[in-house]
PDB file of C-alpha atoms in Angstrom:
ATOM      1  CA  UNK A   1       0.000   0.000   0.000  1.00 48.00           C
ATOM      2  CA  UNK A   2       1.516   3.311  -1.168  1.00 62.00           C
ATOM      3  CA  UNK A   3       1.347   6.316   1.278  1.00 75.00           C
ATOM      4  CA  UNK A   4      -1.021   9.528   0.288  1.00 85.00           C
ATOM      5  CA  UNK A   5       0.984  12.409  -0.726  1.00 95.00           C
ATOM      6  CA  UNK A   6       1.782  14.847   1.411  1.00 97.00           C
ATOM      7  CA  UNK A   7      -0.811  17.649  -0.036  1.00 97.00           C
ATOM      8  CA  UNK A   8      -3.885  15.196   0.422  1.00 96.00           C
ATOM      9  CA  UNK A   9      -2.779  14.608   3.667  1.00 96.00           C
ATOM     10  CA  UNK A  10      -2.828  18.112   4.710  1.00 96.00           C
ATOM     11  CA  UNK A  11      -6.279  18.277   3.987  1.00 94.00           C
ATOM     12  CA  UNK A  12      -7.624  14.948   5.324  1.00 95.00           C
ATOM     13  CA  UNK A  13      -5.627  16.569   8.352  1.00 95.00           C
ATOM     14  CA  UNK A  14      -7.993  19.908   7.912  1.00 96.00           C
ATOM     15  CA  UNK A  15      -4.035  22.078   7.989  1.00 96.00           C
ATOM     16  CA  UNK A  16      -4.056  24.990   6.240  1.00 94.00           C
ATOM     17  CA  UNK A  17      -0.452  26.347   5.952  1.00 96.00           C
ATOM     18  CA  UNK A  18       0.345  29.977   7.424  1.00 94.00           C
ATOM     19  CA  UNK A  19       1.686  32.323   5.088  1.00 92.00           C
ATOM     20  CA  UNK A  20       5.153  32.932   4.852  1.00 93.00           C
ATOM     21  CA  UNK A  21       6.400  36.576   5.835  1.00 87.00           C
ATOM     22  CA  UNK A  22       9.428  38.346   4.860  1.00 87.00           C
ATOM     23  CA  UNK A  23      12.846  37.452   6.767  1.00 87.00           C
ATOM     24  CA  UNK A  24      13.297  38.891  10.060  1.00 84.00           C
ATOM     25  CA  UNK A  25      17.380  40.047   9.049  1.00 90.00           C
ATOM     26  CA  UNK A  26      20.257  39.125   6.451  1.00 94.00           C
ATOM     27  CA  UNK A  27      18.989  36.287   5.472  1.00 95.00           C
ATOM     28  CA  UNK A  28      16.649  33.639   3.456  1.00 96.00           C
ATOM     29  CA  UNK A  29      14.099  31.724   3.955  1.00 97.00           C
ATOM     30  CA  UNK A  30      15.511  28.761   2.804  1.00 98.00           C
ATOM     31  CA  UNK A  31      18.422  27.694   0.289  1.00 98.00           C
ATOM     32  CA  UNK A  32      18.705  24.941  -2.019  1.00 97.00           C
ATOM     33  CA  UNK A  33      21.854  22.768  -2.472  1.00 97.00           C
ATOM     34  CA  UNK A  34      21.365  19.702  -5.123  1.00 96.00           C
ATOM     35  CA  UNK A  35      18.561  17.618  -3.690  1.00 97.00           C
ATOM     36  CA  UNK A  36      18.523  19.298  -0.065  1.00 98.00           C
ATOM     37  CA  UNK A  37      16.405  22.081   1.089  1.00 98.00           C
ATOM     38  CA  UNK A  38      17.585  24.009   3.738  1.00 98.00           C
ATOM     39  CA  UNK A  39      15.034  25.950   6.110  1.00 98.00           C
ATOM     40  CA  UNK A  40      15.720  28.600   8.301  1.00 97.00           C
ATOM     41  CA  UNK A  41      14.395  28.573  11.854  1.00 97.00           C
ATOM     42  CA  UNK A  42      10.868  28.914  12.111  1.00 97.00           C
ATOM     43  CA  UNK A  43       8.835  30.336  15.266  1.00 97.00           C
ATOM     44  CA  UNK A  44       5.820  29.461  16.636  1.00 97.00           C
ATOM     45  CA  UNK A  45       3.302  32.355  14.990  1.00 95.00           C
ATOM     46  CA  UNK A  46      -0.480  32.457  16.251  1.00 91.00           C
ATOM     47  CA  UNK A  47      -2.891  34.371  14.962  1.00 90.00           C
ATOM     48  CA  UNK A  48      -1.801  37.565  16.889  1.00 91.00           C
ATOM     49  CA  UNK A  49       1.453  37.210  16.245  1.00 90.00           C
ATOM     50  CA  UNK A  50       4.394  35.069  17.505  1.00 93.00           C
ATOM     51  CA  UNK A  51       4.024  33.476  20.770  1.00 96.00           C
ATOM     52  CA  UNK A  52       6.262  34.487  23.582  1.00 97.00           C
ATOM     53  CA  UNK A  53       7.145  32.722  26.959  1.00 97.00           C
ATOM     54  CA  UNK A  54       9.665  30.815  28.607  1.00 98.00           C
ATOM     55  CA  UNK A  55       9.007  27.099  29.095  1.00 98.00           C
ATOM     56  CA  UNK A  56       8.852  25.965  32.926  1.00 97.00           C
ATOM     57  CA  UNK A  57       8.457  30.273  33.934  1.00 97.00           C
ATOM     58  CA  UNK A  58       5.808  31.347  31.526  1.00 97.00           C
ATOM     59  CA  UNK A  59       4.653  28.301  28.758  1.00 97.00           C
ATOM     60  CA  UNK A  60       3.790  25.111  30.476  1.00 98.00           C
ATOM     61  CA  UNK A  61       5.486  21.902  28.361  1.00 97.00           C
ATOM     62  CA  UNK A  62       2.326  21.091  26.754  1.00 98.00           C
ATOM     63  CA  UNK A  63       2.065  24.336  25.179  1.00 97.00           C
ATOM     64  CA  UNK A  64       5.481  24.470  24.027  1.00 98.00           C
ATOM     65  CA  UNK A  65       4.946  21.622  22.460  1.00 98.00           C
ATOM     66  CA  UNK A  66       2.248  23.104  20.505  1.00 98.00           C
ATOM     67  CA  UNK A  67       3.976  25.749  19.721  1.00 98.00           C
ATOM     68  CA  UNK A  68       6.761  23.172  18.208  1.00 98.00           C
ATOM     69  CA  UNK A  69       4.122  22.094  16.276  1.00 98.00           C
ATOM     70  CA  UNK A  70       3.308  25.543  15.327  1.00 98.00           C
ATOM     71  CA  UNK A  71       6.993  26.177  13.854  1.00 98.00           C
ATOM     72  CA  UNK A  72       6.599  22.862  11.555  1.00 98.00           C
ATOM     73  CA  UNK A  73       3.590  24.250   9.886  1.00 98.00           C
ATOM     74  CA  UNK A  74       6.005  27.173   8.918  1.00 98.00           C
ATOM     75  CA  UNK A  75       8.677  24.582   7.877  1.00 98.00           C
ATOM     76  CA  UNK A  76       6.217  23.317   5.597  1.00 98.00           C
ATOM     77  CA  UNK A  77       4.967  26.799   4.312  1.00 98.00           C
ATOM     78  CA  UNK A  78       8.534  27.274   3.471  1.00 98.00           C
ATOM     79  CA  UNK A  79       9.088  24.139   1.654  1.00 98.00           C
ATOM     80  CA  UNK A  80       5.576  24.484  -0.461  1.00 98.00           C
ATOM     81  CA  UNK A  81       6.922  27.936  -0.812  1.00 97.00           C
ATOM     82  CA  UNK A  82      10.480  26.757  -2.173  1.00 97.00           C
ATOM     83  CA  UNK A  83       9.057  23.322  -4.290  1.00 97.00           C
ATOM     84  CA  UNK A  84       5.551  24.667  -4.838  1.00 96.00           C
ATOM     85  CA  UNK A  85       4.325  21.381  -3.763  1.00 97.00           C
ATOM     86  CA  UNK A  86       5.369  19.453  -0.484  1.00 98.00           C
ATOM     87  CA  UNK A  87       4.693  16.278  -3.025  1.00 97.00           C
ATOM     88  CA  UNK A  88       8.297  16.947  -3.705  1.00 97.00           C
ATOM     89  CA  UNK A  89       9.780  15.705  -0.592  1.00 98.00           C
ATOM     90  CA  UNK A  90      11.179  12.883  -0.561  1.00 97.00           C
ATOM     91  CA  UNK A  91      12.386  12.843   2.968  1.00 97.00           C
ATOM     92  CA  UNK A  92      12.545  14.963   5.733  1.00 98.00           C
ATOM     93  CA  UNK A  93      16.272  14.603   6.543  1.00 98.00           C
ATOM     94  CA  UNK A  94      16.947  16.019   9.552  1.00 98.00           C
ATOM     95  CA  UNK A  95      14.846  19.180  12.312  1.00 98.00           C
ATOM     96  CA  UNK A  96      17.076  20.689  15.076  1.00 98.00           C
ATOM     97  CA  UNK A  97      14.815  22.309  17.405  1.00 98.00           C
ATOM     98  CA  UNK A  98      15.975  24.936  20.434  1.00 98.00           C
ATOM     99  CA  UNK A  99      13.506  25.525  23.558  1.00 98.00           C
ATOM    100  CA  UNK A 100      13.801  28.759  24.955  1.00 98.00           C
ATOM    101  CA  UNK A 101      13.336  27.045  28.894  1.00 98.00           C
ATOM    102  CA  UNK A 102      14.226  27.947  32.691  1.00 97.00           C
ATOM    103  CA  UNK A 103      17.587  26.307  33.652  1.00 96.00           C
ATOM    104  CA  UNK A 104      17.239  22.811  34.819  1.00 96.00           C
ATOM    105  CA  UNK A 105      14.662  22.003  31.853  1.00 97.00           C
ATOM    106  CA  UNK A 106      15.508  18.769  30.225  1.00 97.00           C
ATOM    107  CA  UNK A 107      12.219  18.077  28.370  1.00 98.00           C
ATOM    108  CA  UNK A 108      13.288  19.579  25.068  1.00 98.00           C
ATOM    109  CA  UNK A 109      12.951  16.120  23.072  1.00 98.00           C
ATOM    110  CA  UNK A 110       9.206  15.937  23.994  1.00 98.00           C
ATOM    111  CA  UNK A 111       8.750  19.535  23.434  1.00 98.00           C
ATOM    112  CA  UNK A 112      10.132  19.333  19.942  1.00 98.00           C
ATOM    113  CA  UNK A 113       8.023  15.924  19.413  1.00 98.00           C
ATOM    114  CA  UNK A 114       5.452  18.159  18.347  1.00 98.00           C
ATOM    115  CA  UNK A 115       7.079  19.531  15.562  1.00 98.00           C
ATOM    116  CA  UNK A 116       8.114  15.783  14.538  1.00 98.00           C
ATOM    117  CA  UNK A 117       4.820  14.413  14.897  1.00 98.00           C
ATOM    118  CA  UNK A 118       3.669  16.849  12.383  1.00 98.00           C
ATOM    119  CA  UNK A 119       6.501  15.502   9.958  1.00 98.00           C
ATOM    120  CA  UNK A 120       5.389  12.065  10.322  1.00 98.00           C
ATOM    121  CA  UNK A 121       1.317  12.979   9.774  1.00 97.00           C
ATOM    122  CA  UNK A 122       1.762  14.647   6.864  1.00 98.00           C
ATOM    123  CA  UNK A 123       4.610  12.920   5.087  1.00 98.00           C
ATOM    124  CA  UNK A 124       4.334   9.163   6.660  1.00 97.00           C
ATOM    125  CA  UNK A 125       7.500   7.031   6.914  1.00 96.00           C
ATOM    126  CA  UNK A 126       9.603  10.071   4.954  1.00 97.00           C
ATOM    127  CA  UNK A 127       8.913  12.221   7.724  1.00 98.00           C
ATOM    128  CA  UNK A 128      10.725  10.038   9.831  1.00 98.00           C
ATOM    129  CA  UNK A 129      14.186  11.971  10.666  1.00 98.00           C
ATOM    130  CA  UNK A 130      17.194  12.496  12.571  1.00 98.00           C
ATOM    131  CA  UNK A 131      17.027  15.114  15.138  1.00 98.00           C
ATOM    132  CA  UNK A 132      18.897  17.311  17.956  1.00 98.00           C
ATOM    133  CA  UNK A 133      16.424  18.917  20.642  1.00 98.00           C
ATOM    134  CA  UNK A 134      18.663  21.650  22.452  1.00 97.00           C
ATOM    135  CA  UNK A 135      17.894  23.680  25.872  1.00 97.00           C
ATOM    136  CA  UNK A 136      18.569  27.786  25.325  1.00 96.00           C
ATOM    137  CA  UNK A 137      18.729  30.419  27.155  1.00 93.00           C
ATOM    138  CA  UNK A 138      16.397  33.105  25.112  1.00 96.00           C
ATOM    139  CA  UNK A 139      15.410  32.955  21.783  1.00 97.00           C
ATOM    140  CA  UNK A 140      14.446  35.824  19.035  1.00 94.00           C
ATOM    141  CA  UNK A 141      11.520  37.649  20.186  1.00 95.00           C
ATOM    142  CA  UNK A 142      11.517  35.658  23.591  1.00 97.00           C
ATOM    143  CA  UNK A 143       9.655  32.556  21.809  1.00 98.00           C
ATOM    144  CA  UNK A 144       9.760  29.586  23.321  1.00 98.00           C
ATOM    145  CA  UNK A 145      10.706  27.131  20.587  1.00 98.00           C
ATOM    146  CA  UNK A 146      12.267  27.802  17.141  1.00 98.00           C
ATOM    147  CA  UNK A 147      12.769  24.659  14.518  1.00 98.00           C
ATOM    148  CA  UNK A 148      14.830  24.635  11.224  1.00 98.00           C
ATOM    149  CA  UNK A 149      15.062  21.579   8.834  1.00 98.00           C
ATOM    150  CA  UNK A 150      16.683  19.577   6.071  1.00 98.00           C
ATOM    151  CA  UNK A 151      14.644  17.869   3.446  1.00 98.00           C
ATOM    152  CA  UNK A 152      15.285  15.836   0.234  1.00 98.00           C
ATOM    153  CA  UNK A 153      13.621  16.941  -2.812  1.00 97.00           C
ATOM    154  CA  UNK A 154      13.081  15.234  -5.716  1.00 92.00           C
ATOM    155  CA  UNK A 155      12.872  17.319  -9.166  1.00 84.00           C
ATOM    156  CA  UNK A 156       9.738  17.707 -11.092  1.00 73.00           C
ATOM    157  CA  UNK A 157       8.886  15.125 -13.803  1.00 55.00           C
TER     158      UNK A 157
END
């Protein structure tokens, strides 16, 4: 049995994909390098705006981990963005994902989970990856998790 592409999926899922603003500095939004895709960091962005908060002080766990989940659905507005289809993926290599947290925090892995359980919804076994989950001190505009990513693309035919 074949796995749905990842643009049906989206919408048995009922995700619609934020829109992707202009770069916060000197940089892109992504770069492409033969068959990888490079994304920039993404930040959790609600609907008023990016969400702010230290995990353990201000954002309990559970709702960093939404917000994880929150900068994957911008990794994926980046990469329909760069491919104009996510059918293009062929896998999604590799996500490093920093947690803005109170010292002594060492649930970054299942905060970042719900950035990687997005991967795996909407691109099946290919959304399987590698990963580092890494405890920082602050992060740009004081969010509480930020999440950039590798994936392989496959050309158009």
């Amino acid at each position: 049995m074949t796995e749905k592409q990842p643009e049906a999926r989206l919408g048995e899922l009922g995700i619609t994909l934020p829109t992707v603003g202009p770069s916060a500095g000197n940089y892109v939004p992504y770069v492409r390098s033969g068959n990888l895709l490079f994304i920039s960091g993404q930040v959790p962005i609600g609907p008023s705006g990016p969400l702010a908060g230290r995990v353990g002080e201000t954002v309990s766990e559970t709702d960093a981990k939404a917000a994880a989940r929150l900068a994957g659905l911008g990794i994926l507005a980046v990469a329909r963005q760069a491919l104009g289809s996510l059918d293009r993926v062929s896998r999604v290599v590799k996500l490093t994902g920093f947690v803005n947290a109170v010292p002594g925090f060492a649930g970054q892995p299942g905060v970042i989970n719900g950035c990687s359980d997005l991967m795996v919804e909407v691109f099946g076994e290919r959304g399987r990856h590698a990963r580092a989950a890494v405890g920082a001190g602050s992060l740009p505009l004081n969010v509480p998790v930020e999440v950039d990513a590798v994936l392989e693309v496959r050309d158009e035919s």
